[in-house]
């Protein structure tokens, strides 16, 4: 496996994807280059066996699929997410301090580690809605230079800070933007200039902070990688690499990336929305298949919910389960939870292990300590829209939800290879609990 090349491409994707809108745009560019046909939900679809297509929703969620043949067996799906915990810039963002400083009013999006957002160069990216002669138009804006900083308070003014500090998002986390000048509305003026539009034509915005530190390799032998947004762009990237390399045989390959996982998935572009079920049903209908065909195909489908997992922390080893201890570079993590916060069960775990074996990549297991609650992800949420055999997996990482996370330099390539095998395979139900796996 060519780990160096995979990491170079991953880093390029991470650095160019400060948030979900840019991640989706960059994935669309790759799909265009691979000759996939873009579809829109609001226009009619014509689909042909042997071809690949993709569709976006809200410019922040994406589904790409390849239909090998009209009488396909089922859907082989990998779902990940492209949003990350971050600070969102509020409307009327400017706050003037002592008539000297201008800082920006922000709020939390998702559950982030606050401390590592302090004392580092930040900038702003997102989308703006611009008035046109016909209506409104989306423009993406990335202020691609170091622009903002959230300064810590000096230790001299809080000697107890290292004993634990409670961050108040409305007080502690507001980024310093500029010195107060003569002009009003300088933030929106700057965004308008970056986008090449007039400020008065900007009707609304979804703008977010991001960490300017680029992705890097580190460790004596370059064993580790560090970047913002590894959760979950590392999985989204590996899924797309596998999708592009796959040769679907009997089943439709579906690369699916949702938005809003970090805030519970409950949006039209999130896993609790209808995006996946609408798309699968539409493929079924446009390919001239019946409702009975659809239900049979779902029974012979497989969903891999791919969202990063916690590796054993080198300083806090007791936080991990005593017997299920994932490490960086030791391969794909299959996640289990008896209360089904993770969807994995014996059936889906067995299918995933067979896929890893076929791909010749290592896998390991994660469970929470029995006295820790742990996190949740999109796998069980998407079951309420499309119910099918699902496994929860992820790549092992440290510092999840920091704006600069750490992972293994080998694991992305492992997941890309497993995704390639998944997308090329089929899982045919031959009676409840029994499956014919075709690779
Ligand atoms: Co995640």
Tab-separated table of C-alpha atoms in Angstrom, residues 21-22 25 59 125-132 136-142 191-192 194-198 202 204-207:
chain	number	residue	atom	x	y	z
A	21	UNK	CA	-19.498	23.065	2.136
A	22	UNK	CA	-15.911	22.886	0.949
A	25	UNK	CA	-17.335	20.855	-3.300
A	59	UNK	CA	-24.352	21.844	-0.810
A	125	UNK	CA	-15.083	30.075	5.695
A	126	UNK	CA	-18.616	29.157	4.695
A	127	UNK	CA	-21.392	30.195	2.371
A	128	UNK	CA	-23.164	33.478	1.691
A	129	UNK	CA	-26.498	33.940	-0.048
A	130	UNK	CA	-26.357	36.675	-2.658
A	131	UNK	CA	-29.281	38.506	-4.260
A	132	UNK	CA	-29.440	38.130	-8.050
A	136	UNK	CA	-30.767	34.077	-4.672
A	137	UNK	CA	-27.474	32.325	-5.312
A	138	UNK	CA	-25.015	30.455	-3.073
A	139	UNK	CA	-21.370	31.523	-3.005
A	140	UNK	CA	-18.657	29.802	-0.994
A	141	UNK	CA	-16.128	32.043	0.721
A	142	UNK	CA	-12.832	31.045	2.327
A	191	UNK	CA	-16.607	38.953	3.314
A	192	UNK	CA	-18.249	40.775	0.389
A	194	UNK	CA	-13.563	38.202	-0.677
A	195	UNK	CA	-16.617	36.952	-2.586
A	196	UNK	CA	-16.467	39.731	-5.183
A	197	UNK	CA	-19.998	40.973	-4.403
A	198	UNK	CA	-21.577	44.076	-2.868
A	202	UNK	CA	-25.585	39.565	0.878
A	204	UNK	CA	-27.678	35.832	4.765
A	205	UNK	CA	-24.595	33.799	5.743
A	206	UNK	CA	-23.451	30.475	7.238
A	207	UNK	CA	-19.871	31.305	8.241
